[in-house]
């Protein structure tokens, strides 16, 4: 079931147009960074809207405090990769779902050590394709370098990769069948790219639902309740 | 010695916001994107051609050689606008024959 994990819907008024586009191009789910009142909403068209939170703080202590609070409010919890210390912390915290290459123009690639930690914690590398649509020529080649280098590092470490749109307008969304081929441009083979566009996002949603249901005390530690 | 060229036919849907795009302009836009991403020799080898296209519905069929199909579709997927019309290219089905595409 294809899910776009990163639609940058700016207001609730625009939600219907995003949902309509998602349905047209073959998505069954859409993760948005808006307060929805519920982590998951099923629309009449059958498309499921998922709550997504991007941890935006600059200080590690602030982010650590935020993560426990917001985990149960969102199906997708992402940490944008802007700082090595924050990326390394996030890569080891199983409550986080995605490490996002949010600023490829600033040359932020994923490091081997970060990718190894993330692979062990089951955290995926998210690659939004919006920056590739908004650029051309030399600017796009710089973004491609960051993405291709990061994909190679992530795959070498055994980290999962997710392709998402990062779209700020519905027309900037790309069908999963289109993202599949963008993935091949980033250095993935056909199988890996297909997984990044189709199955990995779905697996992340399923794993995240589990994280939300269980009582997570600290990274990797859950309270298991007995029946009866 | 004559070498048989294996072709691929792709059924696609061009979603748009704005006026319709005709086949020639769509074809040129894909060629330009392909040229920018993969260079002149790749374009020369691709044998990219739009077979059939309805500019109102956005449904069409393109053909190219089998070795180039991934690159052609990546180039088309990265198109964001054509002459001011915003577009989103969706490959729906790929086949080795025209008959193989269910329409």
CSV table of C-alpha atoms in Angstrom, one decimal:
chain,number,residue,atom,x,y,z
A,1,UNK,CA,0.0,0.0,0.0
A,2,UNK,CA,1.9,3.1,-1.2
A,3,UNK,CA,2.1,6.0,1.3
A,4,UNK,CA,3.7,9.4,0.7
A,5,UNK,CA,5.3,10.1,4.1
A,6,UNK,CA,6.0,13.7,3.5
A,7,UNK,CA,3.4,16.0,2.1
A,8,UNK,CA,4.0,19.6,3.2
A,9,UNK,CA,0.4,20.6,3.4
A,10,UNK,CA,0.4,24.2,4.8
A,11,UNK,CA,-3.2,24.5,5.9
A,12,UNK,CA,-6.2,22.3,6.6
A,13,UNK,CA,-8.1,24.1,3.7
A,14,UNK,CA,-5.6,22.6,1.2
A,15,UNK,CA,-6.0,19.0,2.6
A,16,UNK,CA,-8.7,18.0,0.2
A,17,UNK,CA,-6.7,18.9,-2.9
A,18,UNK,CA,-3.7,16.9,-1.6
A,19,UNK,CA,-5.9,13.9,-0.8
A,20,UNK,CA,-7.5,14.1,-4.2
A,21,UNK,CA,-4.1,14.1,-5.9
A,22,UNK,CA,-2.8,11.3,-3.7
A,23,UNK,CA,-5.8,9.1,-4.7
A,24,UNK,CA,-5.4,10.0,-8.4
A,25,UNK,CA,-1.7,9.0,-8.5
A,26,UNK,CA,-2.1,5.8,-6.5
A,27,UNK,CA,-1.4,6.5,-2.9
A,28,UNK,CA,-3.4,5.0,-0.1
A,29,UNK,CA,-1.9,7.2,2.6
A,30,UNK,CA,-0.4,10.6,3.1
A,31,UNK,CA,1.6,11.9,6.1
A,32,UNK,CA,1.2,15.6,6.8
A,33,UNK,CA,2.8,18.0,9.3
A,34,UNK,CA,-0.4,19.5,10.5
A,35,UNK,CA,-2.3,19.2,13.8
A,36,UNK,CA,-5.0,16.7,12.9
A,37,UNK,CA,-6.5,16.0,16.4
A,38,UNK,CA,-5.9,12.3,15.8
A,39,UNK,CA,-2.7,10.5,14.6
A,40,UNK,CA,-4.7,8.9,11.8
A,41,UNK,CA,-7.8,9.9,9.8
A,42,UNK,CA,-9.5,7.8,7.2
A,43,UNK,CA,-11.1,10.0,4.5
A,44,UNK,CA,-14.2,9.2,2.4
A,45,UNK,CA,-12.0,8.6,-0.6
A,46,UNK,CA,-10.2,5.8,1.2
A,47,UNK,CA,-6.9,7.7,1.6
A,48,UNK,CA,-5.6,7.6,5.1
A,49,UNK,CA,-4.1,10.9,6.5
A,50,UNK,CA,-1.3,10.3,9.0
A,51,UNK,CA,0.1,12.9,11.4
A,52,UNK,CA,3.8,13.6,11.0
A,53,UNK,CA,6.0,15.6,13.3
A,54,UNK,CA,9.4,16.9,12.3
A,55,UNK,CA,11.5,17.7,15.4
A,56,UNK,CA,12.7,21.2,14.8
A,57,UNK,CA,14.8,22.2,17.9
A,58,UNK,CA,18.4,23.1,17.6
A,59,UNK,CA,19.4,21.9,21.1
A,60,UNK,CA,19.7,18.2,21.9
A,61,UNK,CA,18.2,18.4,25.3
A,62,UNK,CA,15.1,20.2,23.9
A,63,UNK,CA,14.7,17.5,21.3
A,64,UNK,CA,15.1,14.7,23.8
A,65,UNK,CA,12.3,16.2,25.9
A,66,UNK,CA,10.1,16.7,22.8
A,67,UNK,CA,10.4,13.1,21.4
A,68,UNK,CA,8.6,11.4,24.3
A,69,UNK,CA,5.8,14.0,24.3
A,70,UNK,CA,5.1,13.9,20.5
A,71,UNK,CA,5.6,10.2,19.8
A,72,UNK,CA,2.0,9.3,20.7
A,73,UNK,CA,0.6,12.2,18.7
A,74,UNK,CA,2.1,11.3,15.4
A,75,UNK,CA,2.4,8.2,13.2
A,76,UNK,CA,5.6,9.5,11.6
A,77,UNK,CA,8.3,11.1,13.7
A,78,UNK,CA,11.2,12.6,11.7
A,79,UNK,CA,14.4,14.3,12.6
A,80,UNK,CA,15.8,16.6,9.9
A,81,UNK,CA,19.6,16.0,9.5
A,82,UNK,CA,21.2,19.4,10.2
A,83,UNK,CA,23.7,18.7,12.9
A,84,UNK,CA,25.9,15.6,13.5
A,85,UNK,CA,25.2,15.5,17.3
A,86,UNK,CA,21.5,15.6,16.8
A,87,UNK,CA,21.6,13.1,13.9
A,88,UNK,CA,23.7,10.6,15.9
A,89,UNK,CA,21.3,10.9,18.9
A,90,UNK,CA,18.3,10.4,16.6
A,91,UNK,CA,19.9,7.5,14.8
A,92,UNK,CA,20.0,5.6,18.1
A,93,UNK,CA,16.6,6.4,19.4
A,94,UNK,CA,14.1,3.8,18.3
A,95,UNK,CA,11.1,6.1,18.9
A,96,UNK,CA,12.3,8.0,15.8
A,97,UNK,CA,11.1,6.7,12.4
A,98,UNK,CA,13.0,8.8,9.9
A,99,UNK,CA,16.2,10.7,9.5
A,100,UNK,CA,15.4,13.2,6.8
A,101,UNK,CA,17.8,14.8,4.3
A,102,UNK,CA,15.9,18.1,4.6
A,103,UNK,CA,18.6,20.5,3.4
A,104,UNK,CA,20.6,18.9,0.6
A,105,UNK,CA,21.7,22.3,-0.7
A,106,UNK,CA,23.7,22.7,2.5
A,107,UNK,CA,25.8,19.7,1.8
A,108,UNK,CA,24.4,17.6,4.8
A,109,UNK,CA,25.2,14.0,3.9
A,110,UNK,CA,24.6,11.1,6.2
A,111,UNK,CA,27.8,9.8,7.9
A,112,UNK,CA,28.8,6.2,8.1
A,113,UNK,CA,28.6,6.1,11.9
A,114,UNK,CA,25.1,7.7,11.9
A,115,UNK,CA,23.9,5.2,9.2
A,116,UNK,CA,25.2,2.3,11.2
A,117,UNK,CA,23.4,3.4,14.3
A,118,UNK,CA,20.2,4.0,12.4
A,119,UNK,CA,20.3,0.7,10.7
A,120,UNK,CA,20.6,-1.1,14.1
A,121,UNK,CA,17.7,0.9,15.4
A,122,UNK,CA,15.5,0.3,12.3
A,123,UNK,CA,15.4,4.0,11.4
A,124,UNK,CA,15.1,4.8,7.7
A,125,UNK,CA,16.8,7.5,5.6
A,126,UNK,CA,14.1,9.8,4.0
A,127,UNK,CA,14.9,11.4,0.7
A,128,UNK,CA,12.3,14.1,-0.3
A,129,UNK,CA,12.3,14.6,-4.1
A,130,UNK,CA,10.9,18.2,-4.0
A,131,UNK,CA,14.4,19.8,-4.1
A,132,UNK,CA,15.1,17.9,-7.3
A,133,UNK,CA,12.0,19.4,-8.9
A,134,UNK,CA,12.8,22.9,-7.8
A,135,UNK,CA,16.3,23.0,-9.2
A,136,UNK,CA,18.1,22.4,-12.5
A,137,UNK,CA,21.6,22.2,-14.0
A,138,UNK,CA,24.5,22.7,-11.6
A,139,UNK,CA,22.3,23.3,-8.5
A,140,UNK,CA,20.5,20.0,-9.2
A,141,UNK,CA,23.7,18.2,-9.7
A,142,UNK,CA,24.9,19.3,-6.2
A,143,UNK,CA,21.7,18.0,-4.7
A,144,UNK,CA,22.1,14.7,-6.6
A,145,UNK,CA,25.6,14.4,-5.3
A,146,UNK,CA,24.4,14.7,-1.7
A,147,UNK,CA,21.5,12.3,-2.3
A,148,UNK,CA,23.6,9.7,-4.2
A,149,UNK,CA,26.4,9.8,-1.6
A,150,UNK,CA,23.9,9.4,1.2
A,151,UNK,CA,22.1,6.6,-0.5
A,152,UNK,CA,25.4,4.7,-1.0
A,153,UNK,CA,26.3,5.2,2.7
A,154,UNK,CA,22.9,4.2,3.9
A,155,UNK,CA,22.7,1.1,1.7
A,156,UNK,CA,26.2,0.0,2.8
A,157,UNK,CA,25.2,0.3,6.4
A,158,UNK,CA,22.0,-1.7,5.8
A,159,UNK,CA,19.7,1.3,6.5
A,160,UNK,CA,16.3,1.4,4.8
A,161,UNK,CA,15.6,4.2,2.4
A,162,UNK,CA,12.3,6.0,1.9
A,163,UNK,CA,11.4,8.2,-1.1
A,164,UNK,CA,8.9,10.9,-0.3
A,165,UNK,CA,7.6,13.9,-2.2
A,166,UNK,CA,8.1,16.8,0.3
A,167,UNK,CA,5.5,18.5,-1.9
A,168,UNK,CA,4.2,21.9,-0.9
A,169,UNK,CA,1.5,21.8,-3.7
A,170,UNK,CA,-0.5,18.8,-4.8
A,171,UNK,CA,1.0,19.0,-8.4
A,172,UNK,CA,4.4,18.6,-6.9
A,173,UNK,CA,3.5,15.1,-5.7
A,174,UNK,CA,4.9,12.2,-7.7
A,175,UNK,CA,3.2,8.9,-8.2
A,176,UNK,CA,5.0,6.0,-6.5
A,177,UNK,CA,5.6,4.6,-10.0
A,178,UNK,CA,7.4,7.8,-10.8
A,179,UNK,CA,9.4,8.0,-7.6
A,180,UNK,CA,10.6,4.4,-8.3
A,181,UNK,CA,12.5,5.7,-11.3
A,182,UNK,CA,13.8,8.8,-9.5
A,183,UNK,CA,15.3,6.3,-7.0
A,184,UNK,CA,17.3,4.6,-9.8
A,185,UNK,CA,18.7,8.1,-10.5
A,186,UNK,CA,20.0,8.2,-6.9
A,187,UNK,CA,22.0,5.0,-7.2
A,188,UNK,CA,19.5,2.3,-6.2
A,189,UNK,CA,18.8,-0.7,-8.4
A,190,UNK,CA,15.3,-1.3,-9.5
A,191,UNK,CA,14.4,-3.6,-6.6
A,192,UNK,CA,15.8,-1.3,-3.9
A,193,UNK,CA,14.2,1.7,-5.5
A,194,UNK,CA,10.8,0.0,-5.8
A,195,UNK,CA,11.0,-0.9,-2.1
A,196,UNK,CA,11.9,2.7,-1.2
A,197,UNK,CA,8.8,4.0,-3.0
A,198,UNK,CA,6.3,1.2,-2.2
A,199,UNK,CA,7.0,-1.2,0.7
A,200,UNK,CA,9.4,0.6,3.1
A,201,UNK,CA,7.0,3.5,3.8
A,202,UNK,CA,4.2,1.0,4.5
A,203,UNK,CA,6.4,-1.0,6.8
A,204,UNK,CA,7.4,2.2,8.7
A,205,UNK,CA,3.7,3.1,9.2
A,206,UNK,CA,3.0,-0.4,10.6
A,207,UNK,CA,6.1,-0.3,12.9
A,208,UNK,CA,5.1,3.2,14.0
A,209,UNK,CA,1.6,2.1,14.9
A,210,UNK,CA,3.2,-0.5,17.1
A,211,UNK,CA,5.4,2.1,18.8
A,212,UNK,CA,2.4,4.2,19.5
A,213,UNK,CA,0.5,1.4,21.0
A,214,UNK,CA,3.2,0.2,23.4
A,215,UNK,CA,4.6,2.1,26.4
A,216,UNK,CA,8.0,3.1,25.3
A,217,UNK,CA,10.1,4.0,28.4
A,218,UNK,CA,13.4,4.7,26.7
A,219,UNK,CA,14.9,3.7,23.4
A,220,UNK,CA,14.4,0.0,22.9
A,221,UNK,CA,12.6,-0.5,26.3
A,222,UNK,CA,8.9,-1.0,26.4
A,223,UNK,CA,6.4,-1.8,29.2
A,224,UNK,CA,4.8,-5.1,28.3
A,225,UNK,CA,1.3,-5.5,29.8
A,226,UNK,CA,0.1,-9.0,30.8
A,227,UNK,CA,-3.4,-10.1,29.8
A,228,UNK,CA,-6.0,-10.2,32.5
B,1,UNK,CA,25.8,-7.1,-38.4
B,2,UNK,CA,22.3,-5.8,-37.7
B,3,UNK,CA,21.4,-5.5,-34.1
B,4,UNK,CA,17.8,-5.9,-33.0
B,5,UNK,CA,16.6,-3.0,-30.9
B,6,UNK,CA,14.5,-4.0,-27.9
B,7,UNK,CA,11.8,-1.4,-27.4
B,8,UNK,CA,9.7,-0.5,-24.4
B,9,UNK,CA,6.3,1.1,-24.6
B,10,UNK,CA,5.1,3.1,-21.6
B,11,UNK,CA,1.5,4.1,-20.9
B,12,UNK,CA,1.6,7.3,-19.0
B,13,UNK,CA,-0.7,10.0,-17.5
B,14,UNK,CA,0.4,13.6,-17.4
B,15,UNK,CA,-1.4,15.4,-14.6
B,16,UNK,CA,-1.4,19.2,-14.9
B,17,UNK,CA,-2.4,22.5,-13.5
B,18,UNK,CA,-2.9,24.9,-16.3
B,19,UNK,CA,-3.5,24.8,-20.1
B,20,UNK,CA,-3.1,21.5,-22.0
B,21,UNK,CA,0.4,20.5,-23.3
B,22,UNK,CA,0.6,19.2,-26.9
B,23,UNK,CA,2.6,16.1,-27.8
B,24,UNK,CA,5.5,18.1,-29.4
B,25,UNK,CA,6.0,20.3,-26.3
B,26,UNK,CA,5.8,17.3,-24.0
B,27,UNK,CA,8.3,15.4,-26.1
B,28,UNK,CA,10.7,18.3,-26.2
B,29,UNK,CA,10.5,18.8,-22.4
B,30,UNK,CA,11.3,15.1,-21.8
B,31,UNK,CA,14.2,15.3,-24.3
B,32,UNK,CA,15.6,18.4,-22.6
B,33,UNK,CA,15.3,16.8,-19.1
B,34,UNK,CA,16.9,13.6,-20.3
B,35,UNK,CA,19.7,15.6,-22.0
B,36,UNK,CA,20.4,17.6,-18.8
B,37,UNK,CA,20.5,14.5,-16.6
B,38,UNK,CA,22.3,11.9,-18.9
B,39,UNK,CA,24.0,13.8,-21.8
B,40,UNK,CA,23.9,13.7,-25.5
B,41,UNK,CA,25.0,10.2,-26.2
B,42,UNK,CA,22.3,8.8,-23.9
B,43,UNK,CA,19.7,10.9,-25.7
B,44,UNK,CA,21.0,9.7,-29.1
B,45,UNK,CA,20.7,6.0,-28.0
B,46,UNK,CA,17.3,6.4,-26.4
B,47,UNK,CA,15.1,6.4,-29.5
B,48,UNK,CA,12.6,8.3,-27.4
B,49,UNK,CA,9.3,9.0,-29.2
B,50,UNK,CA,5.8,9.8,-28.2
B,51,UNK,CA,3.5,7.4,-30.0
B,52,UNK,CA,0.1,8.5,-28.9
B,53,UNK,CA,-1.1,11.3,-26.7
B,54,UNK,CA,-4.4,12.9,-25.7
B,55,UNK,CA,-3.6,16.4,-24.5
B,56,UNK,CA,-7.0,16.9,-22.7
B,57,UNK,CA,-6.9,13.7,-20.7
B,58,UNK,CA,-3.1,13.6,-20.4
B,59,UNK,CA,-3.0,9.9,-21.3
B,60,UNK,CA,-0.4,8.8,-23.8
B,61,UNK,CA,2.1,6.2,-24.8
B,62,UNK,CA,5.8,6.8,-25.3
B,63,UNK,CA,8.4,4.4,-26.7
B,64,UNK,CA,12.1,4.2,-26.2
B,65,UNK,CA,14.8,1.5,-26.3
B,66,UNK,CA,14.7,-1.0,-23.4
B,67,UNK,CA,18.1,0.1,-22.0
B,68,UNK,CA,17.0,3.7,-21.7
B,69,UNK,CA,13.6,3.2,-20.1
B,70,UNK,CA,14.6,3.8,-16.5
B,71,UNK,CA,16.5,7.0,-17.4
B,72,UNK,CA,13.7,8.2,-19.7
B,73,UNK,CA,11.1,7.7,-16.9
B,74,UNK,CA,13.3,9.4,-14.3
B,75,UNK,CA,13.8,12.4,-16.6
B,76,UNK,CA,10.0,12.6,-17.1
B,77,UNK,CA,9.3,12.2,-13.4
B,78,UNK,CA,11.5,15.2,-12.7
B,79,UNK,CA,9.6,17.5,-15.0
B,80,UNK,CA,7.8,20.1,-12.9
B,81,UNK,CA,6.5,22.5,-15.5
B,82,UNK,CA,6.2,22.9,-19.3
B,83,UNK,CA,5.8,26.4,-20.7
B,84,UNK,CA,4.2,27.6,-17.5
B,85,UNK,CA,1.9,24.6,-17.0
B,86,UNK,CA,2.8,22.6,-13.8
B,87,UNK,CA,2.9,18.9,-14.5
B,88,UNK,CA,3.3,15.6,-12.7
B,89,UNK,CA,4.3,12.6,-14.9
B,90,UNK,CA,2.9,9.2,-13.9
B,91,UNK,CA,4.1,6.1,-15.7
B,92,UNK,CA,1.2,3.6,-15.5
B,93,UNK,CA,2.4,0.6,-17.3
B,94,UNK,CA,5.4,-0.7,-19.2
B,95,UNK,CA,5.4,-3.4,-21.9
B,96,UNK,CA,7.6,-4.8,-24.7
B,97,UNK,CA,4.8,-4.4,-27.2
B,98,UNK,CA,2.0,-1.9,-27.9
B,99,UNK,CA,-0.5,-4.7,-27.6
B,100,UNK,CA,0.7,-5.5,-24.1
B,101,UNK,CA,-0.5,-2.2,-22.8
B,102,UNK,CA,-4.0,-2.4,-21.4
B,103,UNK,CA,-5.9,0.7,-22.2
